[in-house]
Coordinates of C-alpha atoms in Angstrom, one line a residue:
Chain A
M170 CA 37.3 -166.9 -106.6
R171 CA 39.4 -164.8 -109.2
I172 CA 40.0 -165.7 -112.7
T173 CA 43.1 -164.2 -115.0
V174 CA 43.2 -165.0 -119.2
D175 CA 46.3 -164.9 -120.9
T176 CA 45.2 -163.9 -124.4
G177 CA 49.0 -164.3 -125.6
R178 CA 48.8 -167.9 -124.9
C179 CA 45.0 -168.5 -126.1
V180 CA 44.9 -170.7 -129.2
G181 CA 41.3 -170.3 -129.7
A182 CA 39.8 -173.9 -129.0
G183 CA 37.0 -172.4 -127.4
Q184 CA 36.8 -175.3 -124.6
C185 CA 36.2 -172.5 -122.0
V186 CA 33.2 -171.4 -123.9
L187 CA 31.6 -174.2 -124.5
N188 CA 32.1 -175.6 -120.7
A189 CA 31.6 -172.5 -119.1
P190 CA 29.6 -170.4 -121.0
A191 CA 28.3 -168.1 -118.6
V192 CA 32.0 -167.0 -117.7
F193 CA 33.5 -167.1 -121.3
D194 CA 33.5 -165.6 -124.4
Q195 CA 35.3 -165.0 -127.5
D196 CA 36.5 -162.0 -128.8
H197 CA 35.8 -160.9 -132.4
D198 CA 39.8 -163.2 -133.2
G199 CA 38.2 -165.9 -131.1
V200 CA 40.6 -164.9 -128.4
V201 CA 39.4 -165.7 -125.0
E202 CA 37.4 -162.7 -122.6
V203 CA 36.1 -163.2 -119.0
H204 CA 32.5 -161.4 -120.1
D205 CA 31.2 -162.2 -116.4
P206 CA 33.6 -162.7 -113.7
A207 CA 30.5 -162.3 -111.4
A208 CA 28.8 -165.7 -112.8
A209 CA 32.0 -167.7 -111.9
A210 CA 31.4 -167.9 -108.5
A211 CA 27.9 -169.8 -109.2
D212 CA 29.4 -172.2 -111.5
P213 CA 33.0 -172.7 -109.8
E214 CA 33.1 -176.3 -111.4
A215 CA 32.3 -175.1 -114.8
V216 CA 35.0 -172.9 -114.1
A217 CA 37.7 -175.1 -113.2
L218 CA 36.7 -177.7 -116.0
A219 CA 37.2 -174.9 -118.9
A220 CA 41.0 -174.4 -117.1
T221 CA 41.5 -178.1 -117.1
L222 CA 40.8 -178.7 -120.5
C223 CA 42.1 -175.6 -122.0
P224 CA 45.0 -176.5 -124.1
S225 CA 47.3 -173.9 -123.9
A226 CA 46.6 -173.3 -120.2
A227 CA 45.5 -169.9 -120.5
I228 CA 43.5 -169.4 -117.8
T229 CA 44.3 -169.6 -114.6
V230 CA 41.7 -170.0 -111.3
H231 CA 42.8 -168.0 -108.0
R232 CA 41.1 -168.8 -105.1
D233 CA 41.9 -166.1 -103.1
Chain B
M986 CA 68.0 -203.7 -123.8
T987 CA 69.2 -203.6 -120.1
S988 CA 67.0 -204.9 -117.0
T989 CA 66.9 -200.9 -116.4
G990 CA 66.4 -199.5 -120.0
P991 CA 63.1 -199.0 -121.3
R992 CA 61.0 -202.0 -123.2
V993 CA 61.3 -202.3 -126.9
V994 CA 58.4 -202.8 -128.9
D995 CA 57.9 -203.6 -132.3
F996 CA 56.4 -201.4 -135.1
P997 CA 54.0 -201.3 -135.9
L998 CA 52.2 -201.2 -133.3
R999 CA 49.0 -202.9 -134.6
R1000 CA 47.2 -204.5 -137.3
P1001 CA 44.3 -204.2 -139.7
G1002 CA 41.5 -206.0 -138.4
E1003 CA 43.2 -206.0 -134.5
A1004 CA 41.0 -204.7 -131.7
F1005 CA 41.5 -201.1 -130.8
P1006 CA 42.6 -199.8 -128.8
P1007 CA 45.3 -202.4 -128.9
P1008 CA 45.2 -204.3 -125.4
H1009 CA 49.2 -203.9 -125.0
Y1010 CA 49.0 -200.0 -124.0
Q1011 CA 47.7 -201.1 -120.7
D1012 CA 50.5 -203.0 -120.4
Y1013 CA 53.3 -200.6 -121.7
R1014 CA 51.2 -197.4 -119.3
G1015 CA 51.5 -199.7 -116.4
E1016 CA 55.3 -200.3 -117.3
R1017 CA 57.0 -197.0 -117.4
G1018 CA 54.0 -195.2 -119.2
L1019 CA 57.2 -194.7 -121.5
V1020 CA 58.6 -197.6 -124.6
V1021 CA 60.5 -197.2 -127.1
C1022 CA 60.1 -198.9 -130.8
H1023 CA 62.3 -198.9 -133.7
L1024 CA 61.0 -197.8 -137.0
P1025 CA 62.1 -199.7 -140.0
N1026 CA 64.4 -197.0 -140.7
G1027 CA 66.3 -197.8 -137.8
N1028 CA 65.2 -194.5 -136.0
R1029 CA 64.2 -194.6 -132.3
V1030 CA 60.9 -193.2 -131.5
W1031 CA 59.6 -193.1 -127.8
L1032 CA 56.0 -193.6 -127.4
V1033 CA 53.6 -191.6 -124.7
T1034 CA 51.1 -193.7 -123.4
R1035 CA 49.8 -192.1 -120.1
H1036 CA 47.2 -189.2 -120.0
E1037 CA 49.5 -187.0 -117.9
D1038 CA 52.3 -187.4 -119.7
V1039 CA 51.1 -187.3 -123.2
R1040 CA 49.5 -183.6 -122.3
A1041 CA 53.1 -182.7 -120.8
V1042 CA 54.3 -183.5 -123.8
L1043 CA 52.5 -181.5 -126.1
T1044 CA 52.7 -178.7 -124.0
D1045 CA 56.5 -178.7 -124.0
R1046 CA 58.4 -176.1 -126.1
R1047 CA 61.4 -178.5 -126.3
I1048 CA 59.5 -180.6 -128.3
S1049 CA 58.9 -179.6 -132.2
S1050 CA 56.1 -180.5 -134.7
N1051 CA 58.5 -179.9 -137.2
P1052 CA 59.3 -182.8 -139.8
D1053 CA 62.1 -181.5 -141.1
H1054 CA 63.8 -181.7 -138.0
P1055 CA 65.8 -185.0 -138.3
G1056 CA 64.7 -187.7 -136.1
F1057 CA 60.9 -186.9 -136.6
P1058 CA 58.5 -190.0 -136.3
N1059 CA 57.4 -189.9 -139.9
I1060 CA 55.8 -193.0 -139.5
S1061 CA 53.0 -191.6 -141.6
Q1062 CA 52.2 -190.8 -144.9
T1063 CA 50.2 -187.6 -145.1
M1064 CA 48.0 -189.5 -148.0
G1065 CA 49.5 -188.2 -151.0
V1066 CA 49.6 -184.7 -149.8
P1067 CA 53.0 -183.1 -150.3
R1068 CA 54.9 -181.4 -147.4
Q1069 CA 56.1 -178.3 -146.0
E1070 CA 58.8 -177.9 -148.8
Q1071 CA 56.9 -178.2 -151.7
I1072 CA 53.2 -176.8 -150.1
P1073 CA 54.0 -173.6 -147.8
G1074 CA 51.1 -172.9 -145.2
W1075 CA 51.2 -176.5 -144.0
F1076 CA 51.5 -175.1 -140.8
V1077 CA 50.4 -178.2 -138.4
G1078 CA 54.4 -179.0 -139.2
L1079 CA 55.1 -175.5 -137.3
D1080 CA 56.2 -174.8 -134.4
S1081 CA 55.6 -171.1 -132.5
P1082 CA 55.6 -168.4 -133.0
E1083 CA 55.5 -169.4 -136.9
H1084 CA 53.0 -171.6 -136.1
D1085 CA 50.9 -169.1 -134.7
R1086 CA 50.1 -166.6 -137.5
F1087 CA 48.2 -168.8 -139.1
R1088 CA 46.4 -170.5 -136.1
K1089 CA 45.2 -166.9 -135.1
A1090 CA 44.1 -165.9 -139.1
L1091 CA 41.8 -168.9 -138.9
I1092 CA 40.5 -169.0 -135.1
P1093 CA 37.7 -166.9 -135.9
E1094 CA 36.2 -169.0 -138.5
F1095 CA 35.9 -172.2 -135.9
T1096 CA 34.9 -170.1 -132.9
V1097 CA 31.9 -172.0 -130.9
R1098 CA 29.8 -168.5 -131.9
R1099 CA 30.5 -169.1 -135.8
V1100 CA 30.4 -172.8 -135.4
R1101 CA 27.0 -171.9 -134.2
E1102 CA 26.0 -170.1 -136.7
L1103 CA 26.8 -172.8 -139.2
R1104 CA 24.4 -175.9 -137.3
P1105 CA 21.6 -174.8 -139.8
A1106 CA 23.7 -175.6 -142.7
V1107 CA 25.0 -178.7 -141.4
E1108 CA 21.6 -180.0 -140.5
Q1109 CA 20.7 -179.2 -144.2
T1110 CA 23.7 -181.2 -145.5
V1111 CA 23.0 -184.1 -142.9
D1112 CA 19.2 -184.4 -144.0
R1113 CA 20.0 -184.3 -147.7
C1114 CA 22.2 -186.9 -147.1
I1115 CA 19.5 -188.9 -145.7
D1116 CA 16.8 -187.9 -148.2
G1117 CA 19.6 -189.7 -150.5
L1118 CA 19.7 -192.8 -148.5
L1119 CA 16.0 -193.4 -147.9
A1120 CA 15.2 -192.7 -152.0
A1121 CA 18.0 -195.1 -152.5
G1122 CA 16.3 -198.1 -151.1
T1123 CA 16.4 -200.1 -147.7
E1124 CA 20.3 -200.5 -147.7
A1125 CA 23.5 -198.5 -147.6
D1126 CA 27.0 -198.3 -147.2
L1127 CA 26.8 -195.6 -144.4
V1128 CA 30.7 -195.0 -144.7
A1129 CA 30.3 -194.1 -148.6
D1130 CA 26.9 -192.4 -148.4
F1131 CA 26.8 -190.8 -145.0
A1132 CA 29.9 -190.4 -143.2
L1133 CA 31.9 -189.3 -145.8
P1134 CA 29.8 -186.9 -147.5
V1135 CA 28.5 -185.1 -144.8
P1136 CA 32.0 -183.3 -144.1
S1137 CA 32.7 -183.5 -147.7
L1138 CA 29.8 -181.1 -148.3
V1139 CA 30.4 -179.1 -144.9
I1140 CA 33.9 -178.4 -146.1
S1141 CA 33.4 -177.2 -149.4
A1142 CA 30.4 -175.2 -148.3
L1143 CA 32.6 -173.5 -145.6
L1144 CA 35.3 -172.9 -148.3
G1145 CA 33.2 -171.3 -150.4
V1146 CA 33.7 -173.8 -153.7
P1147 CA 30.7 -172.7 -156.1
P1148 CA 28.0 -175.1 -156.2
A1149 CA 28.9 -175.8 -159.9
D1150 CA 32.7 -177.3 -158.9
R1151 CA 31.0 -179.5 -155.5
D1152 CA 31.2 -182.4 -157.9
F1153 CA 34.3 -182.2 -158.8
F1154 CA 35.9 -180.7 -155.6
E1155 CA 34.3 -184.0 -154.1
S1156 CA 34.9 -187.0 -156.1
R1157 CA 39.2 -185.9 -156.0
T1158 CA 38.5 -185.3 -152.1
R1159 CA 37.2 -188.6 -151.7
T1160 CA 40.0 -190.4 -153.7
L1161 CA 42.2 -188.3 -151.7
V1162 CA 40.7 -190.0 -148.4
A1163 CA 39.8 -193.1 -149.8
I1164 CA 42.9 -195.4 -148.4
R1165 CA 41.8 -198.6 -149.6
S1166 CA 39.5 -198.2 -153.0
S1167 CA 41.9 -195.4 -154.2
T1168 CA 45.9 -196.4 -155.5
D1169 CA 48.6 -194.4 -154.7
Q1170 CA 48.6 -193.0 -158.3
Q1171 CA 44.9 -191.8 -157.8
R1172 CA 45.5 -190.0 -154.8
D1173 CA 48.7 -188.3 -156.2
T1174 CA 46.8 -187.3 -159.1
A1175 CA 43.5 -186.2 -156.9
S1176 CA 46.5 -184.5 -154.9
R1177 CA 47.7 -182.5 -157.6
E1178 CA 44.1 -182.0 -159.1
L1179 CA 42.7 -180.6 -155.9
L1180 CA 45.7 -178.0 -155.3
R1181 CA 46.0 -176.9 -159.1
Y1182 CA 42.1 -176.5 -158.2
I1183 CA 42.5 -175.0 -154.5
N1184 CA 45.0 -172.4 -156.3
R1185 CA 42.6 -171.4 -159.2
L1186 CA 39.8 -170.5 -156.3
V1187 CA 42.1 -168.5 -154.4
A1188 CA 43.0 -166.3 -157.5
I1189 CA 39.1 -166.1 -158.2
K1190 CA 38.4 -165.0 -154.5
Q1191 CA 41.0 -162.6 -154.4
K1192 CA 39.5 -160.8 -157.5
W1193 CA 35.9 -161.5 -156.3
P1194 CA 35.5 -161.8 -152.6
G1195 CA 32.2 -163.3 -151.2
D1196 CA 31.4 -164.3 -148.0
D1197 CA 33.2 -167.3 -147.6
L1198 CA 36.4 -168.4 -145.4
I1199 CA 38.7 -168.0 -148.2
S1200 CA 37.8 -164.3 -148.8
R1201 CA 37.8 -163.4 -145.5
L1202 CA 41.6 -165.3 -144.5
L1203 CA 42.4 -163.3 -147.7
A1204 CA 41.1 -160.0 -146.3
T1205 CA 43.2 -160.3 -143.3
G1206 CA 46.4 -160.1 -145.0
A1207 CA 47.9 -162.3 -142.5
I1208 CA 48.6 -165.1 -144.7
D1209 CA 50.4 -165.3 -148.2
P1210 CA 48.1 -165.8 -151.3
R1211 CA 50.7 -168.4 -151.9
E1212 CA 50.7 -170.0 -148.5
M1213 CA 47.2 -170.3 -149.2
S1214 CA 47.1 -174.0 -150.6
G1215 CA 48.7 -175.6 -147.8
V1216 CA 45.8 -173.8 -145.3
L1217 CA 43.0 -175.0 -147.4
M1218 CA 44.4 -178.6 -148.4
L1219 CA 45.0 -178.6 -144.1
L1220 CA 41.7 -178.2 -143.4
L1221 CA 40.6 -180.3 -146.2
I1222 CA 42.7 -183.5 -145.2
A1223 CA 42.4 -182.7 -141.3
G1224 CA 38.6 -181.9 -141.0
H1225 CA 37.4 -184.7 -143.6
E1226 CA 38.3 -188.7 -142.6
T1227 CA 38.5 -187.8 -138.8
T1228 CA 35.2 -186.8 -139.1
A1229 CA 33.7 -189.4 -141.0
N1230 CA 35.2 -191.7 -138.9
N1231 CA 34.1 -190.7 -135.8
I1232 CA 30.7 -190.6 -137.3
A1233 CA 30.6 -194.5 -138.6
L1234 CA 32.2 -195.2 -135.6
G1235 CA 29.7 -193.8 -133.5
V1236 CA 26.7 -195.3 -135.4
V1237 CA 28.4 -198.5 -134.8
T1238 CA 28.7 -198.2 -131.2
L1239 CA 25.1 -196.8 -130.4
L1240 CA 23.8 -200.0 -132.3
A1241 CA 25.4 -202.0 -129.8
H1242 CA 24.2 -199.5 -127.1
P1243 CA 21.5 -198.2 -128.3
E1244 CA 20.0 -197.1 -124.7
W1245 CA 22.2 -194.2 -125.4
I1246 CA 20.7 -193.2 -128.9
G1247 CA 19.4 -189.1 -129.0
D1248 CA 22.0 -188.7 -125.8
P1249 CA 24.2 -185.8 -126.7
R1250 CA 26.8 -186.7 -124.6
V1251 CA 27.6 -189.6 -126.8
V1252 CA 29.8 -187.2 -129.1
E1253 CA 32.4 -186.2 -126.4
E1254 CA 32.3 -190.2 -125.5
T1255 CA 33.0 -191.2 -128.9
L1256 CA 35.7 -188.9 -129.4
R1257 CA 37.4 -190.4 -126.2
F1258 CA 36.3 -193.9 -126.7
H1259 CA 37.4 -194.7 -130.3
S1260 CA 40.0 -191.8 -130.4
V1261 CA 40.4 -192.4 -134.2
A1262 CA 43.8 -190.2 -134.3
D1263 CA 45.6 -192.2 -132.3
L1264 CA 49.1 -191.8 -134.3
V1265 CA 49.0 -188.2 -135.3
S1266 CA 50.4 -186.4 -132.7
L1267 CA 54.1 -187.0 -133.7
R1268 CA 57.1 -184.9 -132.2
V1269 CA 61.0 -184.6 -132.0
A1270 CA 62.8 -183.5 -128.7
V1271 CA 64.7 -180.4 -129.8
E1272 CA 66.6 -180.2 -126.3
D1273 CA 67.2 -183.1 -123.6
V1274 CA 63.8 -183.7 -121.7
E1275 CA 62.6 -185.8 -119.5
I1276 CA 59.6 -187.5 -119.8
A1277 CA 57.9 -189.9 -117.6
G1278 CA 61.4 -190.0 -115.5
Q1279 CA 63.3 -191.1 -118.6
Q1280 CA 65.5 -188.9 -120.1
V1281 CA 64.7 -188.4 -123.9
R1282 CA 67.4 -186.8 -126.1
A1283 CA 67.4 -184.1 -128.4
G1284 CA 67.0 -185.4 -132.1
E1285 CA 64.5 -188.3 -130.7
G1286 CA 61.1 -188.8 -131.9
I1287 CA 58.4 -188.9 -129.8
V1288 CA 54.3 -190.5 -130.4
A1289 CA 52.0 -189.4 -128.2
L1290 CA 49.5 -191.7 -128.5
V1291 CA 46.2 -190.2 -128.1
A1292 CA 44.3 -193.3 -127.9
A1293 CA 46.3 -194.6 -124.9
A1294 CA 45.9 -191.6 -123.6
N1295 CA 42.2 -191.7 -123.3
H1296 CA 42.3 -195.1 -122.2
D1297 CA 44.3 -194.5 -119.2
E1298 CA 42.8 -195.5 -116.0
R1299 CA 44.8 -192.9 -114.2
A1300 CA 42.3 -190.5 -115.6
F1301 CA 39.5 -192.2 -116.5
A1302 CA 37.1 -194.2 -114.1
C1303 CA 36.7 -198.0 -116.1
P1304 CA 38.4 -196.4 -119.5
H1305 CA 37.1 -199.2 -121.6
A1306 CA 33.7 -198.8 -121.2
F1307 CA 31.7 -197.0 -123.1
D1308 CA 29.8 -194.4 -120.8
P1309 CA 28.9 -191.0 -122.0
A1310 CA 27.4 -190.4 -118.5
R1311 CA 30.9 -190.5 -117.2
T1312 CA 32.1 -186.9 -115.7
E1313 CA 35.8 -187.3 -116.8
R1314 CA 36.0 -184.4 -120.0
H1315 CA 40.0 -184.3 -120.6
H1316 CA 40.2 -186.6 -123.1
V1317 CA 42.9 -185.7 -125.9
A1318 CA 41.3 -187.2 -128.7
F1319 CA 41.9 -183.4 -130.1
G1320 CA 45.3 -183.5 -129.4
Y1321 CA 46.5 -181.0 -126.4
G1322 CA 48.6 -177.8 -126.8
V1323 CA 48.9 -174.8 -129.7
H1324 CA 48.2 -177.6 -132.5
Q1325 CA 44.9 -178.9 -130.5
C1326 CA 42.1 -179.3 -133.5
L1327 CA 41.0 -175.7 -134.9
G1328 CA 38.0 -177.6 -135.9
Q1329 CA 36.8 -179.8 -132.9
N1330 CA 33.3 -177.5 -132.3
L1331 CA 32.5 -178.1 -135.6
V1332 CA 33.4 -181.9 -135.8
R1333 CA 31.3 -181.8 -132.3
V1334 CA 28.3 -180.4 -134.1
E1335 CA 28.8 -182.4 -137.5
M1336 CA 28.5 -185.6 -135.2
E1337 CA 25.7 -184.5 -133.0
I1338 CA 23.7 -183.3 -135.9
A1339 CA 24.6 -187.0 -137.9
Y1340 CA 23.6 -189.2 -134.9
R1341 CA 20.7 -187.4 -133.7
R1342 CA 19.0 -187.2 -137.2
L1343 CA 20.1 -190.6 -138.7
F1344 CA 17.9 -192.2 -135.8
E1345 CA 15.2 -189.9 -135.9
R1346 CA 14.6 -190.1 -139.7
I1347 CA 15.8 -194.0 -139.8
P1348 CA 14.4 -195.7 -136.5
G1349 CA 14.7 -199.4 -137.9
L1350 CA 18.7 -198.5 -138.6
R1351 CA 20.8 -201.8 -138.2
L1352 CA 23.5 -203.9 -139.4
A1353 CA 23.6 -205.7 -142.4
V1354 CA 26.7 -207.9 -141.3
P1355 CA 27.6 -209.4 -138.3
A1356 CA 29.6 -206.6 -136.0
E1357 CA 32.7 -208.8 -136.2
E1358 CA 32.5 -209.1 -140.0
L1359 CA 32.7 -204.9 -139.9
P1360 CA 36.0 -204.1 -142.0
Y1361 CA 37.7 -202.0 -139.8
K1362 CA 40.5 -200.2 -141.0
Y1363 CA 43.6 -199.3 -139.7
D1364 CA 46.0 -197.6 -142.1
G1365 CA 48.8 -196.2 -140.3
V1366 CA 47.2 -192.8 -139.2
L1367 CA 43.7 -193.0 -138.6
C1368 CA 41.4 -195.9 -137.2
G1369 CA 37.8 -196.2 -138.8
L1370 CA 35.6 -198.4 -140.9
H1371 CA 36.3 -199.0 -144.7
A1372 CA 32.5 -199.4 -145.0
L1373 CA 29.5 -200.0 -142.8
P1374 CA 26.8 -202.1 -144.6
V1375 CA 23.4 -201.3 -142.8
R1376 CA 19.7 -201.6 -143.6
W1377 CA 16.2 -200.8 -142.4

């Protein structure tokens, strides 16, 4: 599983940090960052939820 | 209306005292998902009711939030608050990219981490309000004495309103948001006094910056001091009555379902179940666009009904049941797309602490009137309660 985030689209709602805190964080500007890509494998459901809830579709989960 | 055309319904969709969410939302979702209503001014407006379609509408770049477009459904007055032309910085009425400058400047103030830092202050505020309840006797109106003061105090602290000015600030704010107990003229006066006060506060923070949202926002240089009044009024209005309504309705729901008291999942389910901001997501198509198989023309107004979406049986199992254990989390109570509520994480924290501390400290809390006599309100924009008489 690979995750890409589009920081240009991010509107800082924080849904990803709330639902998959092991994987996502917000930087100083409140913009999404993947702080531990390895953690995604441990909880793919949380990552999928974060992607679904993101209001600006800034998170893409690639299942390759 | 032809047999193949969309159904035309009355407006307003519901009236004070009626059940919520309106039972006819289910019919709308079942038929085509999209119905038409005519506003009192004759404008034709599309009502979007299915969860999938609401999310699509709120993320479609061909659909605008700008109320200056002819055809924008001005079904809700902004509670005495002036509009864009009089108040620059009222950025919920702007589209990307103009909107994004404001949003981006404000995001750092409402990140999950920042809101977590605010928790102790919110808890202190909640406890102080409960101290007041307990000191005053064995009964209270939880709307006036708890649900409204909590967000009001949290916001004034966040903005850096000096303690000496808080009484003034809160009384004006409450006049502005208390739809039933204040007249149009009182709200007008309160709105003007608040704007004047905010402008003065911004001028003070420019000279003597402090550790507060206004000072930090000014320091970014992204927002012109003249736009600050709109930005701050927006934060004030958006974070106030909505939060209060969620706190009050959540308490009523918990009293009816005491088995959920103490469970933090109540917050998310209360947001979905009550969807207090049902009529807030107003839009207008700026190009022809297809929604739920229907052609919506450029210039036609659209209302994305979040309560209808949040009770869509396609998206939620048994949507009419209050079930904090449900696994579906994709409600749109805070809207969706670039305008999704900026303060949502703060609201969540306020709700969670309010429910927890209230029932911890006043375990004997109960309604002082029969549940069916509670004065539910529907002011055209938000759903809530005029009052919540309780005793313990």
